[in-house]
Tab-separated table of C-alpha atoms in Angstrom:
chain	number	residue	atom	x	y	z
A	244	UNK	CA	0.000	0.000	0.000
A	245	UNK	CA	1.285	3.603	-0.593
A	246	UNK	CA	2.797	5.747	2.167
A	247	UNK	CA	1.314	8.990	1.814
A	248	UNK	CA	0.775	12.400	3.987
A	249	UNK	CA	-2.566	12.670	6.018
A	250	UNK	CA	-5.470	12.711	3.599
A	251	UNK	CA	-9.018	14.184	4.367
A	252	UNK	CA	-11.827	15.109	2.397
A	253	UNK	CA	-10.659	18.728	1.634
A	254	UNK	CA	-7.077	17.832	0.767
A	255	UNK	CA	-6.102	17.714	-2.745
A	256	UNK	CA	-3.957	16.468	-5.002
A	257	UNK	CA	-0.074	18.038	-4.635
A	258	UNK	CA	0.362	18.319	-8.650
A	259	UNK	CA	-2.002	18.376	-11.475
A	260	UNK	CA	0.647	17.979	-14.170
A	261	UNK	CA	4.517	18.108	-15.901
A	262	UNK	CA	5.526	21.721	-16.615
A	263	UNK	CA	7.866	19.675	-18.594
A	264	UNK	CA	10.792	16.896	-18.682
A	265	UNK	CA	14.391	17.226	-18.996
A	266	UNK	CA	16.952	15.483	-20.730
A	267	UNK	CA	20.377	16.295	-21.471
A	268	UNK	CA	22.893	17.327	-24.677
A	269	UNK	CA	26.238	17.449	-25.057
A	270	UNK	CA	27.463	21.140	-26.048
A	271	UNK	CA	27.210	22.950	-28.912
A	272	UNK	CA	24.823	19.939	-30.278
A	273	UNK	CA	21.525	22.400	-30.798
A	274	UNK	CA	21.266	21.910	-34.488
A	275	UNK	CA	21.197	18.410	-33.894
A	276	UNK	CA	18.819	18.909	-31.317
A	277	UNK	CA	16.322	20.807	-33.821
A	278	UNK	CA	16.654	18.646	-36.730
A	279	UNK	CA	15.627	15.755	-34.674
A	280	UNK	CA	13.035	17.206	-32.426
A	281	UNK	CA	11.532	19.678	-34.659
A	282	UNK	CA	12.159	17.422	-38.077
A	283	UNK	CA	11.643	14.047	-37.136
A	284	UNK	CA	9.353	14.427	-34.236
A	285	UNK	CA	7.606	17.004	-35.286
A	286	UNK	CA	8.110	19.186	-32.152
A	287	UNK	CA	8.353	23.061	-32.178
A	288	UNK	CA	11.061	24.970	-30.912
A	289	UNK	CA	10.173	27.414	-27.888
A	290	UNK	CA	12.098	30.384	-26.778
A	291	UNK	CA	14.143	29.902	-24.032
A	292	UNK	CA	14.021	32.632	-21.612
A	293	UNK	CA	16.627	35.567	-22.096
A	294	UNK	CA	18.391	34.269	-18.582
A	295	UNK	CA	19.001	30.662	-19.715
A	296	UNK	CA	19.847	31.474	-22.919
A	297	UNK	CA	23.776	31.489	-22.343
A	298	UNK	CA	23.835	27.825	-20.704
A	299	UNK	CA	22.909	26.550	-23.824
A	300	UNK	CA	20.309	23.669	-24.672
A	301	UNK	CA	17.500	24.036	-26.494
A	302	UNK	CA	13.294	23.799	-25.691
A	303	UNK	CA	10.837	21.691	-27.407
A	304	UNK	CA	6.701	21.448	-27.608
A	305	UNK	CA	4.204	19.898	-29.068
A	306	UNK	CA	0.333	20.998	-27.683
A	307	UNK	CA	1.068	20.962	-24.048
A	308	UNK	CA	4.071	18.552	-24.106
A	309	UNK	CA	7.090	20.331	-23.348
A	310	UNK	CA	10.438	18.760	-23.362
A	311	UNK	CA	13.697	20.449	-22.486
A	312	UNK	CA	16.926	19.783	-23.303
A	313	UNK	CA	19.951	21.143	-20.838
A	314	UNK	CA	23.697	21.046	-21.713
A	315	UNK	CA	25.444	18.533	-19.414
A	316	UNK	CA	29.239	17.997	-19.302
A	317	UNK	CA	30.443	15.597	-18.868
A	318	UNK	CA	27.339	14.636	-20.982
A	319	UNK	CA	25.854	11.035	-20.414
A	320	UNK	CA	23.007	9.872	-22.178
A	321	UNK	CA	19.752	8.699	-20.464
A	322	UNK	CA	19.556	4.851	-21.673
A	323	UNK	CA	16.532	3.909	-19.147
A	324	UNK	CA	14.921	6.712	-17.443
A	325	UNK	CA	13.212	8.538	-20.445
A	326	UNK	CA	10.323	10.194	-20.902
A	327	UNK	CA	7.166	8.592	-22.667
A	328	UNK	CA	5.427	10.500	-24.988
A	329	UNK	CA	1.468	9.876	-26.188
A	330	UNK	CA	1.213	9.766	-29.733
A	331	UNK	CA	-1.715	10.953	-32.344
A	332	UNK	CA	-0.314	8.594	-34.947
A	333	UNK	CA	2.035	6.452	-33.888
A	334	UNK	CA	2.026	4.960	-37.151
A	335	UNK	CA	2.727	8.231	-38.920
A	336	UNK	CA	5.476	8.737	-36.618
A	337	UNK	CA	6.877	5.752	-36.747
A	338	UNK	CA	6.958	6.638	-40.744
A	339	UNK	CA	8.531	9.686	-40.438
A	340	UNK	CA	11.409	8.519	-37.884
A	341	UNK	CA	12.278	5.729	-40.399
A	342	UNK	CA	12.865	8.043	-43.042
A	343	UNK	CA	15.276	10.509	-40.765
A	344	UNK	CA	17.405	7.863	-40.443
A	345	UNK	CA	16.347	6.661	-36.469
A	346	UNK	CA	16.583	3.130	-35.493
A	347	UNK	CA	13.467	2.111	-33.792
A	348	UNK	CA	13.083	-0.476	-31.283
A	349	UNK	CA	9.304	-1.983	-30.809
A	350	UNK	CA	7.958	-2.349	-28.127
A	351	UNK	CA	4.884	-4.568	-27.490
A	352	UNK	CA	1.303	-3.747	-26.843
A	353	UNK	CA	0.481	-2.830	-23.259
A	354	UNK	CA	-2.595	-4.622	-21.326
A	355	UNK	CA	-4.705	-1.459	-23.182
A	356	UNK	CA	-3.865	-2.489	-26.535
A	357	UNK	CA	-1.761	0.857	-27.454
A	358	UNK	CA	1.345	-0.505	-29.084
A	359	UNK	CA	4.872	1.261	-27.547
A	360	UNK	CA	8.355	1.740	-29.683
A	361	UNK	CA	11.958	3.444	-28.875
A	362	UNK	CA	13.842	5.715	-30.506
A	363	UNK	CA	16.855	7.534	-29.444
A	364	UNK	CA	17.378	11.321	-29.776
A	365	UNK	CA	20.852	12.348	-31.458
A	366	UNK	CA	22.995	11.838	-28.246
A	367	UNK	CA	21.908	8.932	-27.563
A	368	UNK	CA	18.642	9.385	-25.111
A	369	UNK	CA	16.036	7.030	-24.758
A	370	UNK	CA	12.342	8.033	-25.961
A	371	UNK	CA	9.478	6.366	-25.659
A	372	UNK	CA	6.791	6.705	-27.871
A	373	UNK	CA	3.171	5.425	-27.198
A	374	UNK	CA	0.102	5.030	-29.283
């Protein structure tokens, strides 16, 4: 059973969703960054704000997705924590990652019948995509 804090009637929830998830990029990679999350994923590139600008790293959405990527050095890539993404078309996707050039890895069907895949980002980070 789950530990949690004391829980009455007019408590609610702590969080009601992800501002966003981060991954990491080696330096100076950003190009690589936008071809593959703008190109091949389909993504749009957000603004960073003027403050963060200088640390480098670029920001990614799609509707109310938003997916970050920081400059880490050393960099390491994420190979198992990842972030899983809902997809309209997974099939579509799956279409358009083939022809960028990305390996994908398949996945199954979970218990709900939506089918899962993996594809790694440029540097090597794990991505999971479901639909």
């Amino acid at each position: 059973m789950p530990v949690s804090a004391s829980v009455n009637s007019q408590d609610m929830e702590p969080f009601r969703s992800f501002d966003h998830v981060q991954l990491a990029m080696p330096s100076g990679e950003e190009d690589s960054a936008r071809s593959f999350y703008c190109g091949a994923l389909g993504m749009t590139e957000l603004e960073k704000p003027a403050e963060l600008r200088a640390r480098g790293g670029a920001w990614f959405a799609s509707g109310e997705v938003q997916l970050h990527l920081g400059v880490d050095s050393p960099f390491v890539p994420a190979k198992r924590a990842h972030p899983a993404l809902r997809c309209a078309d997974l099939a579509t996707l799956r279409e358009r990652l083939e022809a960028f050039g990305s390996k994908i890895v398949a996945g199954g069907v979970f218990d709900d019948g939506l089918m899962h895949c993996y594809v790694e980002d440029p540097f090597g980070n794990r991505i999971e995509l479901i639909g």
